[in-house]
mmCIF file of C-alpha atoms and ligand atoms in Angstrom:
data_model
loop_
_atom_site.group_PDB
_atom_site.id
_atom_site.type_symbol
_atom_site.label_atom_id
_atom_site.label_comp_id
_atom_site.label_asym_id
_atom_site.label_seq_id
_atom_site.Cartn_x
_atom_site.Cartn_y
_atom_site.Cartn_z
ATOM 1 C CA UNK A 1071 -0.399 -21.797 3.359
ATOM 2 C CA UNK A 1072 3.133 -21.884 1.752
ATOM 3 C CA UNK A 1073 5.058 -20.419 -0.896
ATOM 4 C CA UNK A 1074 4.943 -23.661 -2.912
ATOM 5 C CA UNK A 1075 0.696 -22.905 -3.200
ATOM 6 C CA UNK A 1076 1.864 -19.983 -5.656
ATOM 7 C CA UNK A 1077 3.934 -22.390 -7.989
ATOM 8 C CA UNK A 1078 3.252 -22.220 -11.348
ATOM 9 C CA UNK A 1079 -0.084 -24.217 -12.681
ATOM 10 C CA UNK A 1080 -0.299 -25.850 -15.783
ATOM 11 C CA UNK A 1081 0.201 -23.625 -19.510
ATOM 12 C CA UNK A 1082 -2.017 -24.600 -21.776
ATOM 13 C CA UNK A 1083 -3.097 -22.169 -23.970
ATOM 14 C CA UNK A 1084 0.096 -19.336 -24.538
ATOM 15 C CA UNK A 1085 -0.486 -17.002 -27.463
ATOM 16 C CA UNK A 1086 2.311 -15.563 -29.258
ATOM 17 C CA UNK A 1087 1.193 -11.863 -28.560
ATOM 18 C CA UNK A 1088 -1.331 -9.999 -26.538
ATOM 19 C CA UNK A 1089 -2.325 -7.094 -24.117
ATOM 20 C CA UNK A 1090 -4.033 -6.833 -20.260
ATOM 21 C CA UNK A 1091 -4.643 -4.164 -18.617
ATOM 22 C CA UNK A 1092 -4.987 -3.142 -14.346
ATOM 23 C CA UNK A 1093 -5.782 -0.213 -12.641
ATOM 24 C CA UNK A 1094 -4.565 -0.641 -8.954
ATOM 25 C CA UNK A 1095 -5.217 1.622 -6.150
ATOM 26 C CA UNK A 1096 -2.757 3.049 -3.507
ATOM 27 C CA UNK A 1097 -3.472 1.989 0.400
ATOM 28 C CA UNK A 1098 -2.906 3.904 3.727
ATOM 29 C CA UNK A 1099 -2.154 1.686 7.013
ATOM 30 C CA UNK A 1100 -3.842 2.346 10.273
ATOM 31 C CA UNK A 1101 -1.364 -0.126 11.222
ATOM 32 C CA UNK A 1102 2.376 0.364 9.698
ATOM 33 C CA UNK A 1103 4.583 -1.989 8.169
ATOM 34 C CA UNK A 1104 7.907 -0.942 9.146
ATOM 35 C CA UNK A 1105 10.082 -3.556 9.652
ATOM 36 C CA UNK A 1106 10.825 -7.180 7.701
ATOM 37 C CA UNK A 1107 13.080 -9.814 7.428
ATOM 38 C CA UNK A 1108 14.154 -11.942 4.210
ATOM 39 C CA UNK A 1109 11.162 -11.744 1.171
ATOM 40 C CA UNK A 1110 9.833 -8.614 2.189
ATOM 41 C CA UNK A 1111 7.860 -10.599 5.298
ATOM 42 C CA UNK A 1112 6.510 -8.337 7.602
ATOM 43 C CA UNK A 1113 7.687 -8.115 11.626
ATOM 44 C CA UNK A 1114 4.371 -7.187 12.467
ATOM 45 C CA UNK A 1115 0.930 -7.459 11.578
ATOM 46 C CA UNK A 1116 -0.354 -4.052 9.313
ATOM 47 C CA UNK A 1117 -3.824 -3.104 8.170
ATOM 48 C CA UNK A 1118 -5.159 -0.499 5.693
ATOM 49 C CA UNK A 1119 -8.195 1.284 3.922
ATOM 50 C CA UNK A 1120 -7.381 0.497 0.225
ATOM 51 C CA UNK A 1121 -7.987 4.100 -1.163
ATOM 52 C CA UNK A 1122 -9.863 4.765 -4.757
ATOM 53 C CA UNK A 1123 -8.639 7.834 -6.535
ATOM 54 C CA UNK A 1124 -4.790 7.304 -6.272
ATOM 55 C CA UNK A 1125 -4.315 4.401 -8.546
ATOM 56 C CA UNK A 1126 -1.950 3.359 -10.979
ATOM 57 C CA UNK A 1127 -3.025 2.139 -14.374
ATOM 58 C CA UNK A 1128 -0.535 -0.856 -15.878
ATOM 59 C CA UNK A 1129 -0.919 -2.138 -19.328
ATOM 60 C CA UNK A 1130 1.689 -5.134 -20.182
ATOM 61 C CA UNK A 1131 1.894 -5.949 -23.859
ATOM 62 C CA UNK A 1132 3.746 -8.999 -24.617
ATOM 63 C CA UNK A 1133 5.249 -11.121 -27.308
ATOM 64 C CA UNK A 1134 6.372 -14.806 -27.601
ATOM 65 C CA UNK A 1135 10.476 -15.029 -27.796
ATOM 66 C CA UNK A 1136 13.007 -16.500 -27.989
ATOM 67 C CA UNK A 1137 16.186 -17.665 -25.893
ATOM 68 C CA UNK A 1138 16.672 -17.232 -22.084
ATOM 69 C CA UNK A 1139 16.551 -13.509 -20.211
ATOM 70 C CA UNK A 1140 14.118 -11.212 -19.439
ATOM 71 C CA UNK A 1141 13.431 -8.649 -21.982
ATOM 72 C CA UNK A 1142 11.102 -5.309 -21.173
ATOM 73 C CA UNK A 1143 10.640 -1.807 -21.140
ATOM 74 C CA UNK A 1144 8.995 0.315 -19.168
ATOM 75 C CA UNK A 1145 7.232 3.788 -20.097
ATOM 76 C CA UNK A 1146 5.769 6.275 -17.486
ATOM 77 C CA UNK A 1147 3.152 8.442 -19.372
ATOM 78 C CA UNK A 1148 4.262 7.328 -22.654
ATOM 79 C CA UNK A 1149 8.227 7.598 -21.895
ATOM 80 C CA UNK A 1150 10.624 5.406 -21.904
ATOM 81 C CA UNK A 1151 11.529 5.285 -17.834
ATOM 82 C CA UNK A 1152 14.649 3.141 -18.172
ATOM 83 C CA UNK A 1153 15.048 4.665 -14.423
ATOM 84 C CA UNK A 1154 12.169 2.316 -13.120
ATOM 85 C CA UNK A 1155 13.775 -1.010 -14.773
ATOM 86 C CA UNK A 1156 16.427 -2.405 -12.771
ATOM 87 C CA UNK A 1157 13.201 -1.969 -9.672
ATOM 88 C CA UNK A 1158 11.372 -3.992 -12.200
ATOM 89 C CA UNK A 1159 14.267 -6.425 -13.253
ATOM 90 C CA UNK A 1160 14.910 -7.262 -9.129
ATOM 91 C CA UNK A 1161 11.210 -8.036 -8.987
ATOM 92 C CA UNK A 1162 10.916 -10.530 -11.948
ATOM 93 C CA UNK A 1163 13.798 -12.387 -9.981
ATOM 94 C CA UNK A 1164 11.830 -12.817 -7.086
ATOM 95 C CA UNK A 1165 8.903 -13.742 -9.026
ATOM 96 C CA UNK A 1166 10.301 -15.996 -11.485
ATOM 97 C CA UNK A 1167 10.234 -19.205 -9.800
ATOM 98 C CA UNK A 1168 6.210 -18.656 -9.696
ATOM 99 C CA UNK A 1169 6.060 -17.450 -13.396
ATOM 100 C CA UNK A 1170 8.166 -19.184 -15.346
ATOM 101 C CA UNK A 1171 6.630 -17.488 -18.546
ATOM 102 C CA UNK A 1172 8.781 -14.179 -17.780
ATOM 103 C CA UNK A 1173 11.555 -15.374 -20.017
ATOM 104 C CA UNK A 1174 9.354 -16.518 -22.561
ATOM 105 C CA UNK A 1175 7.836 -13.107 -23.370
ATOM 106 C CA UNK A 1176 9.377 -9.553 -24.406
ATOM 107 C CA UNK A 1177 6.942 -6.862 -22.459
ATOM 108 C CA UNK A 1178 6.349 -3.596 -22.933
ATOM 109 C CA UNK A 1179 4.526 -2.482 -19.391
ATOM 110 C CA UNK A 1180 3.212 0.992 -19.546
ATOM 111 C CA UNK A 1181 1.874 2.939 -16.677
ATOM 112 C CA UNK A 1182 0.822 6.331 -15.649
ATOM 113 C CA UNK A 1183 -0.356 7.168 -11.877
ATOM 114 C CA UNK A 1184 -3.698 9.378 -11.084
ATOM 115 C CA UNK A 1185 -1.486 11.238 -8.751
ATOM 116 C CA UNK A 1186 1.539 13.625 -9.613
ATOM 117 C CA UNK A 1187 4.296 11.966 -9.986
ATOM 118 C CA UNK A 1188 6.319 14.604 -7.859
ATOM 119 C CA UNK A 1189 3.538 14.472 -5.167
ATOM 120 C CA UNK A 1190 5.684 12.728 -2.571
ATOM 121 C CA UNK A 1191 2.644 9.746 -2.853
ATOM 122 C CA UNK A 1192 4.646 6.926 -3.103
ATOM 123 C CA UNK A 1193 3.440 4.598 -6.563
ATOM 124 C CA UNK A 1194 5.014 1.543 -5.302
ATOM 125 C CA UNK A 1195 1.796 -0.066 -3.780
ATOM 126 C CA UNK A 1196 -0.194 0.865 -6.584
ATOM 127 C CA UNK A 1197 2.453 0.273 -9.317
ATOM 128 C CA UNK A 1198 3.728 -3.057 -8.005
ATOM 129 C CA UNK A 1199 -0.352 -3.913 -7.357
ATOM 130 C CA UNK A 1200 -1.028 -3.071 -10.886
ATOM 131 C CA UNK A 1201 2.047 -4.943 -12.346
ATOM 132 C CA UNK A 1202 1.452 -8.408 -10.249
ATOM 133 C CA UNK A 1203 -1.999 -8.468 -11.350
ATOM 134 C CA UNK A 1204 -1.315 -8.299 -15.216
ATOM 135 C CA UNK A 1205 1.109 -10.709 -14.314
ATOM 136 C CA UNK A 1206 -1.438 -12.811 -13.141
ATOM 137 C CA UNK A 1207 -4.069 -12.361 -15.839
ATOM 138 C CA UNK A 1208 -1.450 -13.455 -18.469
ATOM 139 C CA UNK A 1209 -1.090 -16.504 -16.454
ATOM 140 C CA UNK A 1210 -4.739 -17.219 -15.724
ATOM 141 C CA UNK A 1211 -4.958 -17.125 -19.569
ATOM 142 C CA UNK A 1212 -2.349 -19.570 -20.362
ATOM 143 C CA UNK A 1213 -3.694 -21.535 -17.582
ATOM 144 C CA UNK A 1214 -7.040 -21.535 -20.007
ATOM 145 C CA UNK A 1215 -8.617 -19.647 -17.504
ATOM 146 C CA UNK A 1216 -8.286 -22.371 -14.819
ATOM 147 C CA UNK A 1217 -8.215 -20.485 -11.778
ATOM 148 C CA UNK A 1218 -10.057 -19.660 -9.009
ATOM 149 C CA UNK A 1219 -10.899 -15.761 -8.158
ATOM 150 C CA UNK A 1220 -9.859 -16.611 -4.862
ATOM 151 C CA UNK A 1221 -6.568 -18.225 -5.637
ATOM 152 C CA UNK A 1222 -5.851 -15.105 -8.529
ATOM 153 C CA UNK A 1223 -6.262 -12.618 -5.676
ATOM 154 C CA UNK A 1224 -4.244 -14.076 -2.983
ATOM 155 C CA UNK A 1225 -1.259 -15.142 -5.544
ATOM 156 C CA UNK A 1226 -1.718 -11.510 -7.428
ATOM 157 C CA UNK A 1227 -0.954 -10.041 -3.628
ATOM 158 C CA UNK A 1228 1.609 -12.542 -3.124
ATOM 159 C CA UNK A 1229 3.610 -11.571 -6.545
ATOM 160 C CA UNK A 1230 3.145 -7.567 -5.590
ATOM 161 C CA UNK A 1231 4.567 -8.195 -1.987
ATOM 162 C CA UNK A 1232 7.422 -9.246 -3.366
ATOM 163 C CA UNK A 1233 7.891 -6.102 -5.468
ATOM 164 C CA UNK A 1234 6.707 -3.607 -2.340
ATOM 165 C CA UNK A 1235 5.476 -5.060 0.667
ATOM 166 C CA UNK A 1236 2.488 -2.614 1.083
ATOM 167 C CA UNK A 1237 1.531 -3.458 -2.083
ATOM 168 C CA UNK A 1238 -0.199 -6.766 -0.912
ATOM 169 C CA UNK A 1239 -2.390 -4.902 0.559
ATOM 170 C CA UNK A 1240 -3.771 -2.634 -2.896
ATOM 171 C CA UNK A 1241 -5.822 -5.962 -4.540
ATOM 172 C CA UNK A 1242 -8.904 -5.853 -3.003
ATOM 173 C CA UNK A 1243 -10.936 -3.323 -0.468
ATOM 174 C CA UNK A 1244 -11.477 -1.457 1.640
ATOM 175 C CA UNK A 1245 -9.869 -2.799 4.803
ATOM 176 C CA UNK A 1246 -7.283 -5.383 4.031
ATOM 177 C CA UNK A 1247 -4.457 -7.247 6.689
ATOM 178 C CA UNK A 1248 -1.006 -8.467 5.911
ATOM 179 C CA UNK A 1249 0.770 -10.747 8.065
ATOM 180 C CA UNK A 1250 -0.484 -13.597 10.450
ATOM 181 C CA UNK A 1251 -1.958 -12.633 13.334
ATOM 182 C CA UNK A 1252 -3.274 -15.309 16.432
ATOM 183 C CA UNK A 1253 -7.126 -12.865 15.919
ATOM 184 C CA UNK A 1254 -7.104 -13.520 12.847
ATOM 185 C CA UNK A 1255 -7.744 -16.389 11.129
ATOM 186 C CA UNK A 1256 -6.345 -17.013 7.625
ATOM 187 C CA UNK A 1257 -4.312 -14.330 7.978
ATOM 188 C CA UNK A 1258 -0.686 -14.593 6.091
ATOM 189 C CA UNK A 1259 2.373 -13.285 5.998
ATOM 190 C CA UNK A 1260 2.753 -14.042 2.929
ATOM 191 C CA UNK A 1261 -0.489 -12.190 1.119
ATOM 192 C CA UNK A 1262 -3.026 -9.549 2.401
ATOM 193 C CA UNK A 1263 -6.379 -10.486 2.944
ATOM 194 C CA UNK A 1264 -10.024 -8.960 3.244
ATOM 195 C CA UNK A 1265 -10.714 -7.996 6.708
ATOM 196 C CA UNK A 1266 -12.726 -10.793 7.891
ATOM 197 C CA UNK A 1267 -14.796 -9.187 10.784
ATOM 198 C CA UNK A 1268 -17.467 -6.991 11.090
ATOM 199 C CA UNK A 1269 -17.049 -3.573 10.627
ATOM 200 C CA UNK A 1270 -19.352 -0.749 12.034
ATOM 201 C CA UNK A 1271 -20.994 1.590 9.485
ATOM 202 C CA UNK A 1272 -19.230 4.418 11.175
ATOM 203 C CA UNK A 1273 -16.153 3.342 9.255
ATOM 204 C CA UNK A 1274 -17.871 2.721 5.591
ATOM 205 C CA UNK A 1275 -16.754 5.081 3.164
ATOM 206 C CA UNK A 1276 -14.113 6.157 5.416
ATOM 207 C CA UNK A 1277 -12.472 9.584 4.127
ATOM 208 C CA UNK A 1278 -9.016 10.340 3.497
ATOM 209 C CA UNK A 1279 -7.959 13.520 2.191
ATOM 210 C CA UNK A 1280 -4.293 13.748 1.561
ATOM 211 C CA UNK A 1281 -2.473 16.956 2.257
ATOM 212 C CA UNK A 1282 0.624 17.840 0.229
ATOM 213 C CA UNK A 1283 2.678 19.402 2.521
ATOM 214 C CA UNK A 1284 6.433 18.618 0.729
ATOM 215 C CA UNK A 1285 6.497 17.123 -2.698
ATOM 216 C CA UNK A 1286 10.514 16.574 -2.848
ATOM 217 C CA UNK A 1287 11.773 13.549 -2.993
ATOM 218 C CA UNK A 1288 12.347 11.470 -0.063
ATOM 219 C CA UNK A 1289 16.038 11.703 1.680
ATOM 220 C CA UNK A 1290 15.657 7.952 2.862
ATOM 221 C CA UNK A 1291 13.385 5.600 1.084
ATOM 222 C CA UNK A 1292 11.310 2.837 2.986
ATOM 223 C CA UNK A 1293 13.548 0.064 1.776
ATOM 224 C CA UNK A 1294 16.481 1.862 3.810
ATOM 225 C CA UNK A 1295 13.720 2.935 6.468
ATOM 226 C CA UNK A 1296 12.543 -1.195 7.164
ATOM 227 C CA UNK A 1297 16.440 -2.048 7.212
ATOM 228 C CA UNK A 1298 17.163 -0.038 9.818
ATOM 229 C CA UNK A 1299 14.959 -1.507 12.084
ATOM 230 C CA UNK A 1300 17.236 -4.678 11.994
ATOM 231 C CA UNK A 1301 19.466 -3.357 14.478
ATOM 232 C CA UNK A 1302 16.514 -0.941 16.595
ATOM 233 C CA UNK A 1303 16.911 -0.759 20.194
ATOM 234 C CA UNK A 1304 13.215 -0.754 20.011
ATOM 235 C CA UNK A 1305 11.963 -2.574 17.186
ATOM 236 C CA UNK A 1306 10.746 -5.779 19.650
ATOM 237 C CA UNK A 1307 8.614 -3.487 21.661
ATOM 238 C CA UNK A 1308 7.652 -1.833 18.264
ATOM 239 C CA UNK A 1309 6.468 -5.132 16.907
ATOM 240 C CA UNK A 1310 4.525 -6.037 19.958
ATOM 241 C CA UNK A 1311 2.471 -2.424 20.233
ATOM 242 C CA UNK A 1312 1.704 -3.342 16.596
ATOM 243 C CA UNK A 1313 0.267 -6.407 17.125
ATOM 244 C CA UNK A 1314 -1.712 -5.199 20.091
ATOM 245 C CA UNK A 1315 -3.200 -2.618 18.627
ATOM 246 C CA UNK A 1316 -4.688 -4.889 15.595
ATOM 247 C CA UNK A 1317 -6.323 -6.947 18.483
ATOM 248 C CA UNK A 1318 -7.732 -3.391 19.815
ATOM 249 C CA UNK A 1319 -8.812 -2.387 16.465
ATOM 250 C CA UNK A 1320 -10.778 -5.379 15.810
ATOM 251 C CA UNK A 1321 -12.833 -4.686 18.546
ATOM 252 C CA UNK A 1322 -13.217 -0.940 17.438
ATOM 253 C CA UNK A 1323 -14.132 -2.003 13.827
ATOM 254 C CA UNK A 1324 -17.081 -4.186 15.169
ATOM 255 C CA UNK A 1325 -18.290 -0.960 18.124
ATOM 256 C CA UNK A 1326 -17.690 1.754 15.790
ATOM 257 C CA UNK A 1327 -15.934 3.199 18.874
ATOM 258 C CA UNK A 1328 -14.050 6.324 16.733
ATOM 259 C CA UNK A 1329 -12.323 7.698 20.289
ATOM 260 C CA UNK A 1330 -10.296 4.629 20.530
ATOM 261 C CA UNK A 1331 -10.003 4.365 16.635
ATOM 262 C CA UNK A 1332 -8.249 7.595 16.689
ATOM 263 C CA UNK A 1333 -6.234 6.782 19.123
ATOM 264 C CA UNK A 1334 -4.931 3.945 17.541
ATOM 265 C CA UNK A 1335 -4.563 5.543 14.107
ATOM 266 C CA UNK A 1336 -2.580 8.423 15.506
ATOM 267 C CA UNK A 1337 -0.476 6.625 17.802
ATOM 268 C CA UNK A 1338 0.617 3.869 15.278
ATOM 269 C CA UNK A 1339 1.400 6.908 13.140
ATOM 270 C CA UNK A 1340 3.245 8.469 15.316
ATOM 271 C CA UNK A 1341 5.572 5.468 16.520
ATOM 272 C CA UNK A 1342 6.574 5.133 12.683
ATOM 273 C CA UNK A 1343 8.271 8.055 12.840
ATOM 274 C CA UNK A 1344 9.824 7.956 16.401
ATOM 275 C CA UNK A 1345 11.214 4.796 14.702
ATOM 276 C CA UNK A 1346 12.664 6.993 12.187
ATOM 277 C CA UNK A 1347 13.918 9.527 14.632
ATOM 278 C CA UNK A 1348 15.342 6.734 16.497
ATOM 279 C CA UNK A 1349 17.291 4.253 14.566
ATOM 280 C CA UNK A 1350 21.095 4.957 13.367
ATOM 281 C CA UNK A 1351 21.477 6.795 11.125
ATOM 282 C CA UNK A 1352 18.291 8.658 12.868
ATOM 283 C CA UNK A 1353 16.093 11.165 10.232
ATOM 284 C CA UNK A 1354 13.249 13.176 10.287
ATOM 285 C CA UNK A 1355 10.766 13.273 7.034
ATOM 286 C CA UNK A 1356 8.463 15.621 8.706
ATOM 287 C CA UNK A 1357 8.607 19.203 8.306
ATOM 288 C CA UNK A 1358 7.428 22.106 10.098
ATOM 289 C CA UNK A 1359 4.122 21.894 8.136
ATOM 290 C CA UNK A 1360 3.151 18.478 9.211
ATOM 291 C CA UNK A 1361 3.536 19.520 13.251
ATOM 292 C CA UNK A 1362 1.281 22.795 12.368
ATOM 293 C CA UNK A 1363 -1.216 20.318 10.246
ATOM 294 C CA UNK A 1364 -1.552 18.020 13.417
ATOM 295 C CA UNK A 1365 -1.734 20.906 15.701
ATOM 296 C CA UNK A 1366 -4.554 22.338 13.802
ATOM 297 C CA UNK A 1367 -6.506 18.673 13.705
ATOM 298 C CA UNK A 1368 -5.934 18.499 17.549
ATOM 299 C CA UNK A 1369 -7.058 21.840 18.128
ATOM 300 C CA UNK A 1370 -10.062 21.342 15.924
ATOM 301 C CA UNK A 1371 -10.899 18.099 17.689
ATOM 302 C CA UNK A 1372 -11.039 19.909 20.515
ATOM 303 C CA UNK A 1373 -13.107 22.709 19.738
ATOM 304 C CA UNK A 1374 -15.779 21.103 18.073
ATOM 305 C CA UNK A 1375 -15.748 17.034 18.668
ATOM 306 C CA UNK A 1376 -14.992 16.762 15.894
ATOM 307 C CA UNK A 1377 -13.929 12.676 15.231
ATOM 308 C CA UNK A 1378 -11.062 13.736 12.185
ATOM 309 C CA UNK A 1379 -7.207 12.424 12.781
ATOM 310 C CA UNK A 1380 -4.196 12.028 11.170
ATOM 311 C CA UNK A 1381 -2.005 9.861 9.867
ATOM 312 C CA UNK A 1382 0.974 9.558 8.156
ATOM 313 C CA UNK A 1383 3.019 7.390 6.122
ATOM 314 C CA UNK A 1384 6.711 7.290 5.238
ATOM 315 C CA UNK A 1385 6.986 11.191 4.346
ATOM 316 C CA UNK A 1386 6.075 14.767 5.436
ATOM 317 C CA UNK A 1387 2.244 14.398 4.069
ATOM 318 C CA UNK A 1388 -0.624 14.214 6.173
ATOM 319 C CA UNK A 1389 -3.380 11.575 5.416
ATOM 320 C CA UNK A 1390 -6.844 13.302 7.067
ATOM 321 C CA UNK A 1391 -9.326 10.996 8.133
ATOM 322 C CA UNK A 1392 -12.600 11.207 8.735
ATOM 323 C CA UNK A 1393 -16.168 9.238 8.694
ATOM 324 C CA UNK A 1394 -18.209 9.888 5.938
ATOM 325 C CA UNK A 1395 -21.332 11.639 7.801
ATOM 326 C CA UNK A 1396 -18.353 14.853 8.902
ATOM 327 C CA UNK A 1397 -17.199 15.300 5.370
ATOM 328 C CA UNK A 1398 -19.067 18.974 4.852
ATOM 329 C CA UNK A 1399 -17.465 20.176 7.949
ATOM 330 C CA UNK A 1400 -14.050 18.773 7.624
ATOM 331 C CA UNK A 1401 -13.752 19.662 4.148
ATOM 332 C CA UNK A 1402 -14.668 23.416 5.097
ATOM 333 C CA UNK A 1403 -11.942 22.936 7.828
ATOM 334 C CA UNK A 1404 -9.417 21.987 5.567
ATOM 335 C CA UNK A 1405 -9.787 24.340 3.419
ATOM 336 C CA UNK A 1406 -9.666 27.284 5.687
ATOM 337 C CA UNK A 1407 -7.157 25.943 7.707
ATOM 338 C CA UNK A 1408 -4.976 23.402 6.447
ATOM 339 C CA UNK A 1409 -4.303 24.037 2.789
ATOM 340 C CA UNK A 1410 -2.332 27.389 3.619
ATOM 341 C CA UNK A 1411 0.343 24.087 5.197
ATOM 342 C CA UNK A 1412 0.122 22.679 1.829
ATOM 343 C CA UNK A 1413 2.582 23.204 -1.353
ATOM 344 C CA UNK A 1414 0.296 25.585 -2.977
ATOM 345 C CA UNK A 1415 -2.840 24.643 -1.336
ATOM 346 C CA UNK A 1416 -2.041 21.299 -3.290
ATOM 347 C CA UNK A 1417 -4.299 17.797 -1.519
ATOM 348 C CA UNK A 1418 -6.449 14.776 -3.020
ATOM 349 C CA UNK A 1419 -9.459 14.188 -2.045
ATOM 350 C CA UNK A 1420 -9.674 10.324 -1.383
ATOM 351 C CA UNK A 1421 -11.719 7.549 0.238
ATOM 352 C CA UNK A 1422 -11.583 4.069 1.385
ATOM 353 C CA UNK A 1423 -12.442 2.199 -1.933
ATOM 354 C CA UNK A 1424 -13.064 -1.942 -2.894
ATOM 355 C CA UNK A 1425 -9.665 -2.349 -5.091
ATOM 356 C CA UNK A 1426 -8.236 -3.133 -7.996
ATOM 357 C CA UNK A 1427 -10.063 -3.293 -11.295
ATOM 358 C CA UNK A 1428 -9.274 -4.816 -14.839
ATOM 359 C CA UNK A 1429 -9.251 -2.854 -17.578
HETATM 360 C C1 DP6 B 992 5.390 3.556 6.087
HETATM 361 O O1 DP6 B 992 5.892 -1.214 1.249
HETATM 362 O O2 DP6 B 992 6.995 0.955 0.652
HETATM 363 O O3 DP6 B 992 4.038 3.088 4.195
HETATM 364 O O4 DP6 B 992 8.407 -3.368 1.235
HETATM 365 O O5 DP6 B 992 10.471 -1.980 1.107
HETATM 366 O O6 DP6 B 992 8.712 -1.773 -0.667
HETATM 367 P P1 DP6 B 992 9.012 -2.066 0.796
HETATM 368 O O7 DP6 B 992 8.353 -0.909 1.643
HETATM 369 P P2 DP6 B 992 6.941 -0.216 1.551
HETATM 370 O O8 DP6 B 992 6.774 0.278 3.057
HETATM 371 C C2 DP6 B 992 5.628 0.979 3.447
HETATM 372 C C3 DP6 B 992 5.806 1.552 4.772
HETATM 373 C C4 DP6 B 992 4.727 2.476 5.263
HETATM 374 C C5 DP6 B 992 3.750 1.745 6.183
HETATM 375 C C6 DP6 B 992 2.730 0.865 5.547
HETATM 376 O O9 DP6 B 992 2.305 1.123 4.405
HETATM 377 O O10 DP6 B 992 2.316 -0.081 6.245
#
């Protein structure tokens, strides 16, 4: 496939006013995405859970205009977030070519996020997830409803990869894979996709609990983060270990094998941030608290045999995972001896989860 399969099909029907509505979930990557070149294309080859109770929920309301432009506004929790627009403005530039409509329409896109906003959870896959597939409901409407599920899906996560590249991965569930890999067939660089395999029941209903160890704001933001690796000493060997371990994975999703899962998980997690600690400028987003957190879920592992690991994404929070059939005994473990790491005691309680829904 090709960016000229997301071209713009046929308007037939285009009312003057109207409303849709998306609520889009966040994802975590066993797998990281760190690293791209032009279009927000991935160097490597990333796969997540899709996760169910940190979502973002988009309504767009638009109205037929007049003359050339965008025009929108965009409210968080009812208010006006002019902050979020010129975000929103870059994306409608990469997008326009495949929507012409965007300068046909004034929109008001309100959204809110299930998840504090000062959480340190980053809303950009669910936001951008949420956004591309309103986008896309408008146009299977003026399309007269001419479009395939299929091709909706894959050209929803091809408009929300170019507003945040993880995003592409928040439209459908639970395991999802971005970029082409040789394993994989039908797998894009351009869109996620489902996870075609078999997967064992060990990993259904996968847990996640997220820890909230630092809530500030992050000192270097992903876009900065995935530039850097441009110039990495070891971004080619980076790229490589990623795309071996998806080949590893796929054979632990179909054996159920959670040893080598975790190994995997924890690993990739922890070469995203000795990516961070080794580019130039170099920086750190963990914190003390994220070192004691992993400590403890080593220790634990340990003591018990316990099959819970970490992961983390681009920040000082701690994603805990764990099958489904340890969630009593991990859940009493967290709380007695994780959520004193936390920013008063403060986590979500999450789990792999199908996708996105329409409102
Ligand atoms: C560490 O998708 O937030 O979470 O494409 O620049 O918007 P942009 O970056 P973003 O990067 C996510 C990086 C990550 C790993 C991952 O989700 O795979």
């Amino acid at each position: 496939m090709s960016e000229t399969n997301f071209l713009p099909g046929t308007y037939t029907h285009q009312p003057q006013n109207g409303s849709v509505s998306w609520r889009s979930p966040s994802n975590i990557a066993l797998v990281k995405y760190w690293g791209k070149h032009v279009d927000q294309l991935p160097k490597n080859t990333s796969v997540s859970f899709t996760l169910s109770n940190c979502f973002s929920e988009t309504t767009m309301q638009y109205r037929k205009k007049d003359g050339a432009g965008y025009d929108f506004e965009v409210y968080l929790d009812e208010k006006r977030e002019e902050g979020f627009e010129p975000k929103i403005g870059q994306f409608f530039d990469r997008i326009k070519n495949y929507l012409p409509f965007l300068e046909q329409y004034a929109f008001r896109i309100d959204t809110s996020n299930s998840f504090p906003h000062s959480s340190g959870i980053a809303s950009s896959a669910s936001g951008m997830s949420a956004l591309a597939l309103c986008l896309m409901s408008l146009e299977r409407e003026f399309m007269g409803g001419e479009l395939s599920e299929e091709k909706f899906k894959n050209k929803a996560s091809f408009l929300a990869r170019l507003g945040s590249g993880s995003a592409c991965r928040s439209i459908d569930g639970p395991l999802i894979v971005w970029g082409e890999h040789p394993d994989i067939e039908g797998s894009s660089d351009l869109f996620g996709i489902e996870y075609p395999f078999d997967v064992h029941p060990n990993f259904s209903n996968y847990r996640d609990t997220i820890l909230l160890v630092d809530k500030g704001e992050k000192q270097v933001s992903s876009t900065v983060g995935h530039g850097l690796m441009k110039n990495h000493p070891y971004a080619a060997v980076r790229f490589e270990q990623a795309n071996k371990n998806i080949t590893r994975l796929i054979d632990v999703f179909r054996n159920g094998n959670l040893d080598a899962f975790i190994e995997i998980v924890e690993s990739e997690a922890l070469q995203l941030h000795a990516m961070m600690m080794t580019s130039l400028p170099y920086f750190i987003l963990m914190k003390p608290n994220t070192l004691e957190v992993i400590d403890r879920i080593w220790q634990f592992r340990n003591d018990t045999g316990s099959k819970v690991c970490f992961t983390l994404d681009a920040g000082a929070n701690v994603h805990v995972l764990y099958p489904d059939s340890e969630k009593e005994v991990v859940t009493s473990f967290i709380g007695s001896e994780l959520t004193q790491f936390c920013k008063n005691g403060s986590f979500i309680d999450d789990k792999a989860g199908t996708g996105a829904q329409s409102l």
